[in-house]
CSV table of C-alpha atoms in Angstrom, one decimal:
chain,number,residue,atom,x,y,z
A,133,MET,CA,0.0,0.0,0.0
A,134,GLU,CA,1.3,3.5,-0.9
A,135,SER,CA,2.1,5.5,2.2
A,136,TYR,CA,0.2,8.8,2.6
A,137,GLU,CA,2.3,11.9,2.7
A,138,PRO,CA,1.2,15.5,3.3
A,139,GLU,CA,1.4,17.4,0.0
A,140,ARG,CA,0.5,20.6,-1.7
A,141,LEU,CA,-0.4,20.8,-5.3
A,142,SER,CA,2.5,21.9,-7.4
A,143,SER,CA,2.1,24.8,-9.8
A,144,ALA,CA,2.2,22.4,-12.7
A,145,GLN,CA,-0.6,20.3,-11.2
A,146,LEU,CA,-2.7,23.4,-10.5
A,147,ALA,CA,-2.2,24.6,-14.0
A,148,ALA,CA,-3.3,21.2,-15.4
A,149,MET,CA,-6.4,21.3,-13.2
A,150,ARG,CA,-7.2,24.8,-14.4
A,151,ARG,CA,-6.9,23.7,-18.0
A,152,SER,CA,-9.2,20.7,-17.4
A,153,LEU,CA,-11.8,22.9,-15.6
A,154,THR,CA,-11.9,25.6,-18.2
A,155,SER,CA,-11.6,23.7,-21.5
A,156,GLY,CA,-10.8,20.1,-20.9
A,157,ARG,CA,-12.9,17.1,-19.7
A,158,GLY,CA,-14.1,19.2,-16.7
A,159,ALA,CA,-15.6,21.8,-18.9
A,160,LEU,CA,-19.1,21.9,-20.1
A,161,THR,CA,-19.8,19.6,-23.0
A,162,ARG,CA,-21.8,20.7,-26.1
A,163,ARG,CA,-24.9,19.1,-24.6
A,164,SER,CA,-24.2,21.0,-21.3
A,165,LEU,CA,-23.9,24.3,-23.2
A,166,LEU,CA,-27.3,23.8,-24.8
A,167,ARG,CA,-28.7,23.3,-21.3
A,168,ALA,CA,-26.5,25.8,-19.5
A,169,SER,CA,-29.3,28.2,-18.7
A,170,GLY,CA,-30.9,25.6,-16.5
A,171,MET,CA,-27.7,24.4,-14.9
A,172,GLY,CA,-26.1,27.5,-13.5
A,173,ALA,CA,-22.4,28.4,-13.6
A,174,LEU,CA,-19.5,26.1,-12.8
A,175,ALA,CA,-17.9,27.1,-9.5
A,176,LEU,CA,-14.1,27.5,-9.8
A,177,GLY,CA,-13.5,29.6,-6.7
A,178,GLY,CA,-12.3,26.6,-4.6
A,179,MET,CA,-9.3,26.1,-6.8
A,180,ALA,CA,-7.1,28.7,-5.1
A,181,ALA,CA,-8.0,27.4,-1.7
A,182,LEU,CA,-7.2,23.9,-2.7
A,183,GLY,CA,-3.7,24.9,-3.8
A,184,ALA,CA,-3.0,26.7,-0.6
A,185,CYS,CA,-4.5,24.4,1.9
A,186,GLY,CA,-2.5,22.0,4.0
A,187,ILE,CA,-3.5,18.3,4.2
A,188,PRO,CA,-4.0,16.5,7.5
A,189,PRO,CA,-0.7,15.4,8.9
A,190,ALA,CA,-1.0,11.6,8.4
A,191,GLY,CA,-3.2,8.9,7.1
A,192,ARG,CA,-4.6,6.5,9.6
A,193,ALA,CA,-3.4,3.0,9.3
A,194,ASP,CA,-7.0,1.7,9.4
A,195,ALA,CA,-8.4,4.3,6.9
A,196,GLY,CA,-9.2,1.6,4.3
A,197,ALA,CA,-10.7,-0.8,6.7
A,198,PRO,CA,-14.3,-2.0,5.9
A,199,SER,CA,-16.9,0.3,7.4
A,200,ASP,CA,-20.0,-0.8,9.3
A,201,ASP,CA,-22.6,-1.4,6.5
A,202,HIS,CA,-26.0,0.1,7.2
A,203,SER,CA,-27.5,-0.9,3.9
A,204,ALA,CA,-30.1,-3.3,5.3
A,205,GLU,CA,-31.7,-0.7,7.6
A,206,GLU,CA,-31.0,2.4,5.5
A,207,LYS,CA,-32.3,1.9,2.0
A,208,GLU,CA,-30.3,4.6,0.4
A,209,VAL,CA,-27.1,5.3,-1.5
A,210,THR,CA,-25.2,8.5,-2.2
A,211,PHE,CA,-23.6,8.7,-5.6
A,212,SER,CA,-21.1,11.4,-6.7
A,213,ASN,CA,-20.6,11.7,-10.5
A,214,TRP,CA,-19.5,14.1,-13.3
A,215,THR,CA,-22.0,16.4,-15.1
A,216,GLU,CA,-23.8,14.9,-18.1
A,217,TYR,CA,-22.9,11.4,-17.0
A,218,MET,CA,-26.4,10.1,-16.4
A,219,ASP,CA,-29.5,9.7,-18.6
A,220,VAL,CA,-32.1,12.4,-18.3
A,221,SER,CA,-35.8,12.3,-19.3
A,222,GLU,CA,-37.0,14.4,-22.2
A,223,ASP,CA,-38.5,16.9,-19.9
A,224,GLU,CA,-35.2,17.0,-18.0
A,225,LYS,CA,-37.0,16.5,-14.7
A,226,GLY,CA,-36.1,12.9,-14.1
A,227,ARG,CA,-33.3,10.3,-14.4
A,228,PRO,CA,-35.0,7.2,-15.8
A,229,THR,CA,-32.5,4.5,-15.0
A,230,LEU,CA,-32.0,5.7,-11.4
A,231,GLU,CA,-35.7,5.9,-10.9
A,232,ALA,CA,-36.2,2.4,-12.2
A,233,PHE,CA,-33.5,1.2,-9.8
A,234,THR,CA,-35.3,2.7,-6.8
A,235,LYS,CA,-38.6,1.3,-8.0
A,236,ARG,CA,-37.1,-2.2,-8.3
A,237,THR,CA,-35.0,-2.3,-5.1
A,238,GLY,CA,-36.5,0.3,-2.8
A,239,ILE,CA,-33.1,1.9,-2.5
A,240,ARG,CA,-33.3,5.7,-2.8
A,241,VAL,CA,-30.4,7.3,-4.7
A,242,LYS,CA,-29.0,10.7,-3.7
A,243,TYR,CA,-27.3,11.6,-7.0
A,244,THR,CA,-25.0,14.5,-7.1
A,245,GLU,CA,-23.1,16.0,-10.1
A,246,ASP,CA,-20.2,17.4,-7.9
A,247,ILE,CA,-17.2,16.1,-9.8
A,248,ASN,CA,-15.8,18.7,-12.2
A,249,ASP,CA,-12.2,17.7,-12.1
A,250,ASN,CA,-10.3,14.8,-10.5
A,251,VAL,CA,-7.8,16.8,-8.6
A,252,GLU,CA,-10.4,19.2,-7.3
A,253,PHE,CA,-12.6,16.4,-6.2
A,254,PHE,CA,-9.8,14.5,-4.5
A,255,GLY,CA,-9.0,17.7,-2.6
A,256,LYS,CA,-12.6,17.6,-1.3
A,257,ILE,CA,-12.6,14.1,0.0
A,258,LYS,CA,-9.0,13.3,1.0
A,259,PRO,CA,-9.0,15.0,4.4
A,260,GLN,CA,-11.8,12.7,5.5
A,261,LEU,CA,-10.3,9.7,3.9
A,262,ALA,CA,-6.9,10.4,5.5
A,263,ALA,CA,-8.6,10.8,8.9
A,264,GLY,CA,-10.5,7.5,8.5
A,265,GLN,CA,-13.9,9.4,8.3
A,266,ASN,CA,-16.9,8.9,6.1
A,267,THR,CA,-16.9,11.2,3.1
A,268,GLY,CA,-20.7,11.3,3.0
A,269,ARG,CA,-20.5,9.4,-0.3
A,270,ASP,CA,-21.1,5.7,-1.0
A,271,LEU,CA,-20.1,5.6,-4.6
A,272,ILE,CA,-17.8,7.9,-6.6
A,273,CYS,CA,-16.7,8.0,-10.2
A,274,VAL,CA,-13.1,9.0,-10.9
A,275,THR,CA,-10.6,8.7,-13.7
A,276,ASP,CA,-8.3,5.7,-13.8
A,277,TRP,CA,-5.2,7.5,-12.5
A,278,LEU,CA,-7.0,8.8,-9.4
A,279,ALA,CA,-8.8,5.5,-8.9
A,280,ALA,CA,-5.3,3.9,-8.8
A,281,ARG,CA,-4.1,6.3,-6.2
A,282,ILE,CA,-7.1,5.9,-4.0
A,283,ILE,CA,-6.8,2.1,-4.1
A,284,ARG,CA,-3.0,2.3,-3.4
A,285,LEU,CA,-3.7,4.5,-0.4
A,286,GLY,CA,-6.1,1.9,1.0
A,287,TRP,CA,-9.0,4.4,0.7
A,288,ALA,CA,-11.4,2.2,-1.4
A,289,GLN,CA,-13.3,-0.8,0.0
A,290,LYS,CA,-12.9,-4.2,-1.6
A,291,LEU,CA,-16.0,-5.2,-3.5
A,292,ASP,CA,-18.1,-8.3,-2.7
A,293,PRO,CA,-18.4,-10.4,-5.9
A,294,SER,CA,-21.6,-12.0,-4.6
A,295,ASN,CA,-23.3,-8.6,-5.0
A,296,LEU,CA,-21.9,-8.1,-8.5
A,297,PRO,CA,-23.0,-11.0,-10.7
A,298,HIS,CA,-23.8,-8.9,-13.8
A,299,ALA,CA,-20.7,-6.7,-13.4
A,300,PHE,CA,-18.4,-9.7,-13.0
A,301,ALA,CA,-19.9,-11.5,-16.0
A,302,ASN,CA,-20.4,-8.6,-18.4
A,303,VAL,CA,-17.4,-6.2,-18.0
A,304,SER,CA,-15.7,-6.3,-21.4
A,305,ALA,CA,-12.2,-7.7,-21.8
A,306,GLN,CA,-10.8,-4.3,-22.7
A,307,PHE,CA,-11.5,-3.1,-19.2
A,308,ARG,CA,-11.3,-6.3,-17.1
A,309,THR,CA,-7.7,-6.2,-15.9
A,310,PRO,CA,-6.2,-2.8,-15.5
A,311,ASP,CA,-2.7,-2.9,-14.0
A,312,TRP,CA,-3.8,-0.8,-11.0
A,313,ASP,CA,-6.8,-3.1,-10.1
A,314,PRO,CA,-6.3,-6.6,-11.6
A,315,GLY,CA,-9.5,-8.5,-11.7
A,316,ARG,CA,-11.5,-5.4,-10.7
A,317,ALA,CA,-11.4,-6.2,-7.0
A,318,TYR,CA,-12.0,-2.5,-6.0
A,319,SER,CA,-13.5,-0.8,-9.0
A,320,TYR,CA,-15.7,-1.2,-12.1
A,321,PRO,CA,-15.6,1.1,-15.2
A,322,TRP,CA,-18.4,3.5,-15.8
A,323,THR,CA,-17.3,4.5,-19.2
A,324,GLY,CA,-14.3,4.3,-21.5
A,325,ILE,CA,-12.9,7.6,-23.0
A,326,PRO,CA,-11.0,7.0,-26.3
A,327,THR,CA,-8.5,9.5,-27.6
A,328,VAL,CA,-8.5,9.3,-31.4
A,329,ILE,CA,-7.5,11.3,-34.5
A,330,ALA,CA,-10.3,13.5,-35.9
A,331,TYR,CA,-10.3,15.3,-39.2
A,332,ASN,CA,-12.5,17.4,-41.4
A,333,VAL,CA,-12.5,15.5,-44.8
A,334,LYS,CA,-13.7,18.6,-46.7
A,335,ALA,CA,-10.9,20.7,-45.3
A,336,THR,CA,-8.3,18.0,-46.2
A,337,GLY,CA,-9.6,17.8,-49.7
A,338,GLY,CA,-10.8,14.3,-49.2
A,339,ARG,CA,-7.5,13.0,-47.7
A,340,LYS,CA,-7.6,10.7,-44.7
A,341,VAL,CA,-5.5,11.6,-41.6
A,342,ASP,CA,-4.8,8.5,-39.5
A,343,SER,CA,-1.5,8.8,-37.7
A,344,VAL,CA,0.3,11.1,-35.2
A,345,THR,CA,3.3,11.1,-37.6
A,346,GLN,CA,1.0,12.6,-40.3
A,347,LEU,CA,-0.2,15.3,-37.8
A,348,LEU,CA,3.3,16.2,-36.9
A,349,ASP,CA,5.1,16.0,-40.3
A,350,ASP,CA,2.6,16.4,-43.2
A,351,PRO,CA,3.4,19.8,-44.7
A,352,LYS,CA,-0.1,20.0,-46.2
A,353,LEU,CA,-1.5,20.1,-42.6
A,354,LYS,CA,1.0,22.7,-41.3
A,355,GLY,CA,-0.5,25.3,-39.0
A,356,ARG,CA,-3.9,23.6,-38.9
A,357,VAL,CA,-3.2,20.8,-36.4
A,358,SER,CA,-4.1,20.7,-32.7
A,359,PHE,CA,-3.3,18.4,-29.9
A,360,LEU,CA,-5.0,18.2,-26.5
A,361,SER,CA,-3.9,20.1,-23.4
A,362,GLU,CA,-4.4,17.0,-21.3
A,363,MET,CA,-0.9,15.5,-20.8
A,364,ARG,CA,-1.9,11.8,-20.7
A,365,ASP,CA,-3.8,12.0,-24.0
A,366,THR,CA,-1.2,13.9,-26.0
A,367,ILE,CA,1.9,12.2,-24.6
A,368,GLY,CA,0.2,8.8,-24.7
A,369,MET,CA,-0.7,9.1,-28.4
A,370,THR,CA,2.8,10.3,-29.2
A,371,LEU,CA,4.4,7.5,-27.3
A,372,LEU,CA,2.4,5.0,-29.2
A,373,ASP,CA,3.4,6.6,-32.5
A,374,GLN,CA,7.0,6.2,-31.4
A,375,GLY,CA,6.6,2.5,-30.7
A,376,LYS,CA,6.5,2.9,-26.9
A,377,ASP,CA,4.0,1.4,-24.5
A,378,PRO,CA,2.2,4.1,-22.5
A,379,GLY,CA,1.6,1.5,-19.8
A,380,LYS,CA,5.4,0.9,-19.3
A,381,PHE,CA,7.3,4.0,-20.5
A,382,THR,CA,10.4,5.4,-18.8
A,383,ASP,CA,11.5,9.0,-18.2
A,384,THR,CA,13.6,8.8,-21.3
A,385,ASP,CA,10.6,7.7,-23.3
A,386,PHE,CA,8.6,10.6,-21.9
A,387,ASP,CA,11.3,13.1,-22.8
A,388,GLY,CA,11.5,11.6,-26.3
A,389,ALA,CA,7.8,12.3,-26.8
A,390,ILE,CA,8.1,15.8,-25.5
A,391,GLY,CA,11.0,16.4,-27.9
A,392,ARG,CA,9.0,15.0,-30.8
A,393,LEU,CA,6.2,17.4,-30.1
A,394,GLN,CA,8.5,20.3,-29.4
A,395,LYS,CA,10.0,20.0,-33.0
A,396,ALA,CA,6.4,20.3,-34.4
A,397,VAL,CA,5.8,23.3,-32.2
A,398,ASP,CA,9.0,25.0,-33.3
A,399,LYS,CA,8.3,24.5,-37.0
A,400,LYS,CA,4.7,25.7,-36.4
A,401,GLN,CA,3.1,22.4,-37.5
A,402,ILE,CA,0.9,22.5,-34.4
A,403,ARG,CA,-1.5,25.4,-34.3
A,404,ARG,CA,-2.3,25.0,-30.6
A,405,PHE,CA,-3.0,22.7,-27.7
A,406,THR,CA,-6.6,22.7,-26.7
A,407,GLY,CA,-9.3,21.3,-24.4
A,408,ASN,CA,-12.6,20.5,-26.0
A,409,ASP,CA,-12.7,23.9,-27.6
A,410,TYR,CA,-11.1,22.4,-30.7
A,411,THR,CA,-14.5,21.2,-31.8
A,412,ALA,CA,-15.7,24.5,-33.3
A,413,ASP,CA,-12.5,25.0,-35.3
A,414,LEU,CA,-12.6,21.4,-36.5
A,415,SER,CA,-16.2,21.8,-37.7
A,416,LYS,CA,-15.4,25.0,-39.5
A,417,GLY,CA,-12.2,23.6,-41.0
A,418,ASP,CA,-9.8,26.1,-39.3
A,419,ILE,CA,-8.3,23.1,-37.7
A,420,VAL,CA,-8.0,20.4,-40.4
A,421,ALA,CA,-7.0,17.5,-38.1
A,422,CYS,CA,-6.4,16.9,-34.4
A,423,VAL,CA,-6.1,14.6,-31.5
A,424,GLY,CA,-9.6,14.6,-29.8
A,425,TRP,CA,-12.0,12.8,-27.6
A,426,ALA,CA,-14.5,10.3,-29.0
A,427,GLY,CA,-17.5,11.7,-27.2
A,428,ASP,CA,-16.9,15.1,-28.9
A,429,ILE,CA,-16.5,13.5,-32.3
A,430,ILE,CA,-19.9,11.7,-32.0
A,431,GLN,CA,-21.6,14.9,-31.1
A,432,LEU,CA,-19.9,16.8,-34.0
A,433,GLN,CA,-20.8,14.1,-36.5
A,434,ALA,CA,-24.5,14.6,-35.7
A,435,ASP,CA,-24.2,18.1,-37.1
A,436,ASN,CA,-21.4,17.9,-39.7
A,437,PRO,CA,-21.0,14.8,-42.0
A,438,ASP,CA,-17.5,16.0,-42.9
A,439,ILE,CA,-16.2,15.1,-39.5
A,440,ARG,CA,-14.4,11.8,-39.5
A,441,PHE,CA,-12.2,9.8,-37.1
A,442,ALA,CA,-9.3,7.4,-37.5
A,443,ILE,CA,-7.7,4.8,-35.2
A,444,PRO,CA,-3.9,4.9,-35.8
A,445,ALA,CA,-2.3,1.6,-36.7
A,446,ALA,CA,0.1,2.3,-33.7
A,447,GLY,CA,-2.9,2.3,-31.3
A,448,TYR,CA,-4.8,4.8,-29.3
A,449,ILE,CA,-5.2,5.8,-25.7
A,450,THR,CA,-8.3,4.9,-23.7
A,451,SER,CA,-8.8,6.1,-20.2
A,452,SER,CA,-11.7,5.1,-18.0
A,453,ASP,CA,-13.9,6.7,-15.4
A,454,ASN,CA,-14.5,4.1,-12.6
A,455,LEU,CA,-16.9,3.4,-9.8
A,456,LEU,CA,-15.4,3.0,-6.3
A,457,VAL,CA,-16.8,2.7,-2.8
A,458,PRO,CA,-14.8,4.9,-0.5
A,459,ALA,CA,-13.5,3.7,2.8
A,460,GLN,CA,-16.0,4.2,5.7
A,461,ALA,CA,-19.0,4.5,3.3
A,462,ARG,CA,-22.2,3.6,5.2
A,463,HIS,CA,-24.0,1.8,2.4
A,464,LYS,CA,-21.5,-0.5,0.7
A,465,THR,CA,-24.0,-3.2,-0.3
A,466,ASN,CA,-26.4,-0.7,-1.7
A,467,ALA,CA,-23.6,0.8,-3.7
A,468,GLU,CA,-22.6,-2.6,-5.1
A,469,LYS,CA,-26.2,-3.3,-6.1
A,470,LEU,CA,-26.2,0.0,-8.0
A,471,ILE,CA,-22.9,-0.9,-9.8
A,472,ASP,CA,-24.3,-4.2,-10.7
A,473,TYR,CA,-27.6,-2.7,-12.0
A,474,TYR,CA,-25.6,-0.7,-14.6
A,475,TYR,CA,-24.0,-3.9,-15.9
A,476,GLU,CA,-27.4,-5.2,-17.0
A,477,PRO,CA,-27.4,-4.8,-20.8
A,478,PRO,CA,-30.7,-3.0,-21.2
A,479,VAL,CA,-29.7,-0.5,-18.5
A,480,ALA,CA,-26.2,-0.1,-19.9
A,481,ALA,CA,-27.7,0.6,-23.3
A,482,GLN,CA,-30.0,3.3,-22.0
A,483,LEU,CA,-27.0,5.0,-20.4
A,484,ALA,CA,-24.8,4.7,-23.4
A,485,ALA,CA,-27.4,6.1,-25.7
A,486,TYR,CA,-27.4,9.3,-23.6
A,487,ILE,CA,-23.7,9.9,-22.7
A,488,ASN,CA,-22.1,8.7,-26.0
A,489,TYR,CA,-18.9,7.3,-24.5
A,490,VAL,CA,-17.5,3.7,-24.8
A,491,CYS,CA,-19.8,1.3,-23.0
A,492,PRO,CA,-17.8,-1.2,-20.9
A,493,VAL,CA,-20.6,-3.8,-20.8
A,494,ASP,CA,-20.6,-6.9,-23.1
A,495,GLY,CA,-23.9,-7.9,-24.6
A,496,VAL,CA,-25.3,-4.4,-25.0
A,497,ARG,CA,-25.3,-4.2,-28.8
A,498,ASP,CA,-28.8,-5.6,-29.4
A,499,GLU,CA,-30.2,-3.6,-26.6
A,500,LEU,CA,-28.6,-0.4,-28.0
A,501,ALA,CA,-29.9,-1.1,-31.5
A,502,LYS,CA,-33.4,-1.1,-30.1
A,503,ILE,CA,-32.8,2.5,-29.1
A,504,ASP,CA,-30.7,3.7,-32.0
A,505,GLU,CA,-29.2,1.5,-34.7
A,506,SER,CA,-26.6,4.0,-35.6
A,507,MET,CA,-25.2,4.1,-32.1
A,508,ALA,CA,-25.1,0.3,-32.0
A,509,SER,CA,-22.8,0.3,-35.0
A,510,ASN,CA,-20.6,3.2,-33.9
A,511,THR,CA,-17.2,1.8,-32.8
A,512,LEU,CA,-16.6,4.9,-30.7
A,513,ILE,CA,-19.4,3.7,-28.4
A,514,LEU,CA,-19.1,-0.1,-28.9
A,515,PRO,CA,-15.5,-0.9,-30.2
A,516,ASP,CA,-15.2,-3.9,-32.4
A,517,LYS,CA,-12.5,-6.5,-31.6
A,518,GLU,CA,-10.0,-4.9,-34.0
A,519,MET,CA,-10.4,-1.5,-32.4
A,520,ALA,CA,-10.4,-2.8,-28.9
A,521,ALA,CA,-7.2,-4.6,-29.6
A,522,LYS,CA,-5.5,-1.3,-30.4
A,523,SER,CA,-6.5,0.3,-27.1
A,524,ARG,CA,-3.8,1.2,-24.6
A,525,SER,CA,-3.8,2.9,-21.2
A,526,PHE,CA,-1.5,5.5,-19.7
A,527,ARG,CA,0.1,4.1,-16.6
A,528,SER,CA,-0.5,5.6,-13.2
A,529,LEU,CA,2.1,8.0,-11.9
A,530,SER,CA,3.6,8.7,-8.6
A,531,THR,CA,3.2,12.2,-7.2
A,532,LYS,CA,6.9,12.9,-8.0
A,533,GLU,CA,6.5,11.7,-11.6
A,534,GLU,CA,3.2,13.6,-12.1
A,535,THR,CA,4.8,16.9,-10.9
A,536,ALA,CA,7.9,16.5,-13.1
A,537,TYR,CA,5.9,15.4,-16.2
A,538,GLU,CA,3.3,18.1,-15.9
A,539,GLU,CA,6.0,20.7,-15.6
A,540,LYS,CA,7.6,19.5,-18.8
A,541,PHE,CA,4.3,19.3,-20.6
A,542,ALA,CA,3.3,22.8,-19.4
A,543,LYS,CA,6.5,24.2,-20.8
A,544,LEU,CA,5.8,22.5,-24.1
A,545,ILE,CA,2.3,23.9,-24.5
A,546,GLY,CA,3.1,27.3,-23.1
A,547,ALA,CA,0.8,27.0,-20.1
């Protein structure tokens, strides 16, 4: 188990968090922007306080010990998730799958969209976790690198397989054995998030763009290429293009990827590094080709038939957002029942049809086709075997590595 050490966020980590909140995965999606008038503004004010605050002096040795489970007498579960990560009824007043779960089980779900960024959210809950206290949440959804850290620190409860028959049977092979949680003893994926190459076929004159090498070297694309301002996505895709494994790379490999990108910056091949704000420029053709997120591409294609995507022969990066039960949660069994519910194919299909990210549930294709045939055949939602075989994950980093790598990446992108 990783020992817990008091720490402050480095300037590089704060800068990375700020990028994510304002234009990256923590920013409002296109669907969110359409509904923004009913959602209110995103609160960013806690960021400065997070960077300045100290952390409790030590983690308790028993912080990850199983809590007393009150599921039997308290038919409730508190679930913290990202915005736009749950299906909503047409009148936007209900959440159909959650309501159906409550109707079936009698378990009331307190659902909160209070995760805007992994670092920010970890700052909210780690004082309680370090002190061995209940965070007030029974189920959380965090990206793989943070899930790995929480598990290493002993702050996630080991799941009971007897409460997870559908999850155990139906989790797809692509997500079954991450190196940070082999066999999914502590977590189950909520969604997969592929990083792919996207291009505007009208702007390229009909040419296909399908490799990072092409993005970095093709003179016909010069000045109209973008990469992501999220370090793991941009560096991971570059490592793959260089024949390196993002799950096993060294400091030398990382520096090689930085150097490769720096050359493209210096010769003005790369126009800029972006969060999800690349989407408008790609649709207009101001950016011809880019590294982008699959969920964005699906939404762009609905409005613009010229938007295409490609999976490089070298492979692509897939991260995942994952469900964990925090240490000292009061309703572990209820949380496990909710996890398992979302691994039933009809329920998984209903969720996938709304959020448009990779569904980690096997056997969902026929159910999704009943809702939308085009989604069932979209490999950005349901990867075929060939695509899944090219998926790679970026390895989890120590605090020291993350600080060093984010500093180098911030210098590269001018952040």
